[in-house]
Each structure stands twice: as structure tokens, then as C-alpha cells.
CSV table of C-alpha atoms in Angstrom, one decimal:
chain,number,residue,atom,x,y,z
B,1,MET,CA,108.6,98.9,101.5
B,2,THR,CA,111.6,100.5,100.5
B,3,GLY,CA,112.3,102.0,97.2
B,4,SER,CA,114.8,99.4,96.8
B,5,GLN,CA,111.8,97.4,96.3
B,6,PRO,CA,111.3,96.5,92.6
B,7,PHE,CA,107.7,95.9,93.9
B,8,GLY,CA,105.6,97.8,96.0
B,9,ARG,CA,103.2,95.7,98.5
B,10,LEU,CA,102.0,92.5,99.2
B,11,VAL,CA,98.1,91.9,99.9
B,12,SER,CA,96.4,88.9,101.1
B,13,LEU,CA,93.2,88.1,98.7
B,14,SER,CA,93.1,84.9,101.5
B,15,HIS,CA,90.3,84.5,104.2
B,16,VAL,CA,92.0,83.8,107.4
B,17,HIS,CA,90.9,79.4,107.2
B,18,ASP,CA,88.2,79.4,110.3
B,19,PRO,CA,85.7,77.1,110.3
B,20,ALA,CA,84.0,79.0,112.5
B,21,THR,CA,83.5,81.0,109.2
B,22,ALA,CA,84.1,79.3,106.2
B,23,PRO,CA,81.0,78.4,104.3
B,24,LEU,CA,81.1,75.0,102.9
B,25,PHE,CA,80.2,74.3,99.7
B,26,PRO,CA,76.9,71.7,99.4
B,27,GLY,CA,78.2,68.3,99.6
B,28,ASP,CA,81.7,69.5,100.5
B,29,PRO,CA,83.5,67.7,103.8
B,30,GLU,CA,83.3,69.1,107.1
B,31,PHE,CA,86.1,71.3,108.4
B,32,ARG,CA,87.4,70.9,111.9
B,33,THR,CA,90.6,71.8,113.9
B,34,ASP,CA,91.6,69.5,116.3
B,35,ILE,CA,94.1,70.1,119.0
B,36,VAL,CA,96.5,66.8,119.3
B,37,ALA,CA,99.7,68.7,121.3
B,38,THR,CA,99.3,71.1,124.1
B,39,VAL,CA,102.4,73.1,125.2
B,40,ALA,CA,101.1,72.2,128.6
B,41,ASN,CA,101.1,68.3,127.8
B,42,ASP,CA,103.5,68.3,125.3
B,43,GLY,CA,106.0,71.0,125.5
B,44,TYR,CA,104.4,72.0,121.8
B,45,TYR,CA,101.5,73.2,120.3
B,46,LEU,CA,99.5,71.2,117.4
B,47,ARG,CA,96.5,70.5,116.1
B,48,TYR,CA,94.9,68.2,113.2
B,49,ILE,CA,93.2,69.9,109.9
B,50,GLN,CA,90.3,68.5,108.4
B,51,GLN,CA,89.1,70.2,105.2
B,52,GLY,CA,88.3,69.4,101.8
B,53,GLU,CA,91.0,71.0,99.0
B,54,HIS,CA,88.9,73.5,97.9
B,55,THR,CA,87.7,74.5,101.9
B,56,GLY,CA,88.3,78.4,101.9
B,57,THR,CA,90.2,80.5,100.3
B,58,HIS,CA,91.5,77.8,97.4
B,59,TRP,CA,93.0,77.1,94.3
B,60,GLY,CA,91.9,74.4,91.7
B,61,ALA,CA,94.3,72.3,89.4
B,62,PRO,CA,92.8,71.1,85.9
B,63,ILE,CA,92.6,67.4,87.0
B,64,HIS,CA,89.8,69.1,89.4
B,65,PHE,CA,87.7,68.8,86.2
B,66,HIS,CA,89.6,66.6,84.3
B,67,ALA,CA,90.2,63.0,84.8
B,68,ASP,CA,94.0,63.2,82.5
B,69,GLY,CA,94.3,67.4,84.0
B,70,LEU,CA,97.8,68.1,85.5
B,71,ALA,CA,97.7,67.7,89.0
B,72,ALA,CA,98.9,70.3,92.1
B,73,ASP,CA,102.1,68.8,92.2
B,74,GLU,CA,102.5,68.5,88.1
B,75,LEU,CA,102.1,72.3,87.5
B,76,ASP,CA,104.8,74.4,86.9
B,77,LEU,CA,105.6,77.2,89.5
B,78,ASP,CA,105.3,80.2,86.5
B,79,ASP,CA,101.6,78.7,86.3
B,80,LEU,CA,101.6,79.7,90.5
B,81,LEU,CA,102.3,83.7,89.5
B,82,LEU,CA,100.3,85.6,86.8
B,83,PRO,CA,99.9,89.1,85.8
B,84,ALA,CA,96.4,90.0,87.4
B,85,VAL,CA,93.4,92.3,86.3
B,86,LYS,CA,90.3,93.0,88.5
B,87,ILE,CA,87.5,93.6,86.7
B,88,ASP,CA,84.5,95.2,89.4
B,89,VAL,CA,81.3,93.9,88.8
B,90,ARG,CA,79.5,95.0,92.2
B,91,ASP,CA,77.3,97.1,90.9
B,92,GLN,CA,76.0,94.3,88.5
B,93,CYS,CA,75.9,91.8,91.3
B,94,ALA,CA,74.1,94.0,94.2
B,95,ASN,CA,70.5,93.0,93.0
B,96,ASP,CA,71.3,89.9,91.4
B,97,ARG,CA,73.2,87.0,92.6
B,98,ASP,CA,72.6,85.3,89.3
B,99,TYR,CA,74.8,87.9,87.3
B,100,ALA,CA,76.5,86.4,84.6
B,101,ILE,CA,80.0,88.5,83.7
B,102,ASP,CA,79.5,88.9,79.7
B,103,ILE,CA,82.1,89.9,77.4
B,104,ALA,CA,80.3,93.4,77.3
B,105,ASP,CA,81.9,93.7,80.9
B,106,LEU,CA,85.0,93.2,80.0
B,107,ARG,CA,84.7,95.3,76.5
B,108,GLU,CA,83.9,98.0,78.8
B,109,TRP,CA,87.3,97.5,81.2
B,110,GLU,CA,89.4,97.3,78.1
B,111,GLY,CA,87.9,100.7,76.5
B,112,ARG,CA,89.3,102.3,80.1
B,113,HIS,CA,91.7,99.9,80.9
B,114,GLY,CA,93.5,98.4,77.9
B,115,ARG,CA,93.5,94.9,76.6
B,116,ILE,CA,93.9,92.3,79.2
B,117,PRO,CA,97.2,91.1,78.6
B,118,ASP,CA,97.1,87.2,77.6
B,119,GLY,CA,97.9,85.0,79.9
B,120,SER,CA,96.0,86.6,82.6
B,121,ALA,CA,94.4,86.3,86.4
B,122,VAL,CA,90.9,87.9,85.4
B,123,VAL,CA,89.7,88.1,88.8
B,124,ALA,CA,86.0,89.2,89.1
B,125,TRP,CA,85.2,91.1,92.4
B,126,THR,CA,81.8,90.3,92.6
B,127,GLY,CA,81.3,91.7,96.1
B,128,TRP,CA,81.1,88.2,97.9
B,129,ASP,CA,83.8,88.9,99.9
B,130,GLU,CA,82.5,91.1,101.9
B,131,LYS,CA,79.7,88.3,102.9
B,132,TRP,CA,82.4,85.9,104.4
B,133,GLY,CA,81.2,84.4,107.3
B,134,THR,CA,77.6,85.5,106.9
B,135,PRO,CA,74.8,83.6,105.8
B,136,GLU,CA,73.9,86.0,102.6
B,137,PHE,CA,77.6,83.6,101.6
B,138,ILE,CA,75.6,81.1,100.7
B,139,GLY,CA,72.2,82.7,100.5
B,140,THR,CA,69.5,81.5,102.2
B,141,GLY,CA,65.7,80.6,101.4
B,142,GLU,CA,64.9,80.9,97.5
B,143,SER,CA,68.3,83.0,96.9
B,144,ALA,CA,70.7,79.7,98.3
B,145,ASP,CA,73.1,78.8,96.3
B,146,HIS,CA,72.8,81.7,93.8
B,147,GLN,CA,76.0,82.9,93.3
B,148,PRO,CA,77.4,85.1,90.3
B,149,GLY,CA,79.7,83.9,88.2
B,150,PHE,CA,81.1,84.5,84.3
B,151,ALA,CA,79.0,83.2,81.9
B,152,VAL,CA,80.1,80.9,79.0
B,153,GLU,CA,80.6,82.9,75.7
B,154,THR,CA,82.5,85.5,78.1
B,155,VAL,CA,85.0,82.2,78.9
B,156,LYS,CA,84.9,81.4,75.6
B,157,TRP,CA,85.8,84.8,74.8
B,158,LEU,CA,89.2,84.9,76.8
B,159,LEU,CA,90.0,81.5,75.8
B,160,ARG,CA,89.2,82.2,71.8
B,161,THR,CA,91.4,86.0,72.0
B,162,GLY,CA,94.7,84.7,73.9
B,163,ARG,CA,93.5,86.5,77.1
B,164,LEU,CA,93.8,83.9,79.6
B,165,GLY,CA,96.4,81.9,77.2
B,166,ARG,CA,98.2,78.7,77.9
B,167,ARG,CA,98.7,79.4,81.8
B,168,GLY,CA,96.0,81.9,82.7
B,169,ALA,CA,93.6,81.7,85.5
B,170,LEU,CA,90.2,83.2,86.4
B,171,GLY,CA,89.8,84.4,89.9
B,172,ILE,CA,86.4,85.6,92.1
B,173,ASP,CA,85.2,86.0,95.9
B,174,THR,CA,82.8,83.3,95.4
B,175,PHE,CA,82.6,79.9,95.3
B,176,GLY,CA,84.3,79.1,92.0
B,177,PRO,CA,83.8,80.8,88.3
B,178,ASP,CA,80.9,79.0,87.3
B,179,LEU,CA,77.0,80.1,88.2
B,180,GLY,CA,76.0,79.1,92.0
B,181,THR,CA,73.3,77.1,89.8
B,182,ASP,CA,75.0,75.7,86.7
B,183,ASP,CA,75.6,72.5,88.2
B,184,THR,CA,77.6,70.9,85.0
B,185,TYR,CA,80.7,73.5,86.1
B,186,GLU,CA,80.7,74.7,81.8
B,187,VAL,CA,82.9,77.8,82.8
B,188,SER,CA,84.9,75.7,85.1
B,189,LYS,CA,85.6,72.8,82.3
B,190,LEU,CA,86.7,75.2,79.5
B,191,LEU,CA,88.9,77.0,81.9
B,192,TYR,CA,90.7,73.8,83.2
B,193,ARG,CA,92.7,72.7,80.3
B,194,GLU,CA,96.1,73.0,79.5
B,195,HIS,CA,97.9,74.9,82.7
B,196,ARG,CA,95.2,77.2,83.7
B,197,ILE,CA,93.7,77.1,87.0
B,198,SER,CA,91.1,79.1,89.4
B,199,LEU,CA,90.9,81.3,92.4
B,200,GLU,CA,88.1,81.3,94.8
B,201,CYS,CA,86.7,82.3,97.4
B,202,LEU,CA,89.2,85.6,97.1
B,203,ALA,CA,89.1,88.2,99.8
B,204,ASN,CA,90.2,91.8,99.9
B,205,LEU,CA,89.8,92.6,96.8
B,206,ALA,CA,89.5,95.9,97.5
B,207,GLU,CA,93.1,96.0,97.6
B,208,LEU,CA,93.9,94.7,94.6
B,209,PRO,CA,94.6,97.1,91.8
B,210,VAL,CA,92.6,97.5,88.3
B,211,THR,CA,95.6,96.3,86.6
B,212,GLY,CA,99.2,96.1,87.2
B,213,ALA,CA,99.6,93.5,90.5
B,214,TRP,CA,100.6,89.6,89.3
B,215,VAL,CA,99.2,87.1,91.8
B,216,LEU,CA,101.1,84.5,93.9
B,217,VAL,CA,99.3,81.4,95.0
B,218,GLY,CA,100.7,80.0,98.0
B,219,GLY,CA,99.4,76.7,99.5
B,220,ALA,CA,100.1,72.9,100.3
B,221,LEU,CA,101.4,71.0,97.0
B,222,TYR,CA,99.7,68.0,97.4
B,223,SER,CA,101.0,65.0,95.4
B,224,GLY,CA,98.0,64.4,92.6
B,225,GLY,CA,95.9,67.2,94.5
B,226,SER,CA,92.3,68.7,92.7
B,227,GLY,CA,94.1,72.0,94.8
B,228,SER,CA,94.7,73.3,97.8
B,229,PRO,CA,93.6,75.4,100.4
B,230,ALA,CA,95.9,78.3,99.9
B,231,THR,CA,97.2,81.9,100.7
B,232,ILE,CA,97.1,83.8,97.4
B,233,PHE,CA,98.9,87.0,97.7
B,234,ALA,CA,99.0,90.0,95.0
B,235,VAL,CA,102.2,91.6,94.5
B,236,THR,CA,101.0,95.3,93.3
B,237,PRO,CA,103.4,97.8,91.3
B,238,ALA,CA,106.1,99.6,92.9
B,239,PRO,CA,105.1,102.7,93.2
B,240,ARG,CA,106.3,105.3,90.7
């Protein structure tokens, strides 16, 4: 970018949507693509894409866990552009697939970088983005479905102190903010209130600055949607 730009650069935080590499959350519908028109036969190329709203890199709207919550098309555009902070917990998760990100992790982060701004997208970098397209993302054998996430008490603290605000988000490079073994989705149920959203299966988190960036959530706004497969961008700060 040139010096006249009010920001530094755009970084994609999304994996390429490809049924050959995208892991499916257990029970989700098949992800497939079918060619319905070709240049040779029809004069243009077109595919029919079939995938769940929460396949691949995606975001979730409040209705995903609350029947009376806002759907994707009922949110404000401001809900999809948020200041971001990155919490690096790769060391903690490297040998513990069930690591729960705790309040101490966030307090340690704040001791080095300052208070998490109210209404932030709090993005956890667990290292799972590097497992994309491999069996290790979901896990095999006894490790199957074990993925790190946020501890319930951590999310309660973020909500109680205003750090998530009314329009904040939790982001993570796993299937979602809950521990993989929590089939009650308690963290998600706490998160998805008011205008808060979730950013899931994030990629390229090495390129996301620890502070100062904003995340911009793109993707189809489905009527009544619980979210959408997405291209999520980080808008990085301009160099000084």
C-alpha cells in the first residue's frame, strides 16, 4: 500500500474453500462442488456449491444458538468490522488438545499489551490453522474431536468486564470457541447474545498483528442465516 492509505495492508484470515481439504464438523452436511456449465459447452463456467453455513472459515450470528437471536441479515454492518487482538496460546495447546484458554492467559497478555479494548474481536491463535487439511485438525483415535477453546469462566469475565462489549466477537482457528469435547456449547451460548458473533476456522494468524488491526467479515448475508462461509480480512495498521 502507498503512504496515502489510512491502513497498512489486507491479510486474508480465511482458508480457501475446497471440499478436498476442508474438515467437516461432525454431523455437518457434505461439502461438494458440481460443474453445471462449461465454456466449451455453454459459453461460460459455473459451479453449484453445496455446503453448510458453518463449513470452512466462517462466521456465526446470534441465531446460531438462540432461537430469538439476530440472523445474519439482521445484524448491522458495524457488527462485521471490529478491532482485533491476538492471544497466542500455541505453546499451551501444543501438547494439550483440551487446553482451555483461561483468565490468566488474558491477564498476562494485558500485562504486555494493555487492556483489551471494549467490543473487540478476541482471536485465539492455538496453532490449529497449521493443521488444516490434515487428520490432525479433527484428531484421530483417542484425540478425535479434541480441540482447544475458551474456558467458560474466561468468557464470563470478558462479558462482565465489557471487553467483549455488545458487538464483540470470539475468533479462533479451530471449529469454534468451545472446547471440542463440550457438546453443550456453553461458551457459544454465552457469546451469541445481542450483536456478538464468532469467527471460526481462521487461517494465517501469524500475519495478524497482536494489536492494532481490525477484522472485516465478508460473505453472503443469507436471509435468516445462522452465519456464512466467509472471507475474513485483517486490516492492519499503517506503518509509522
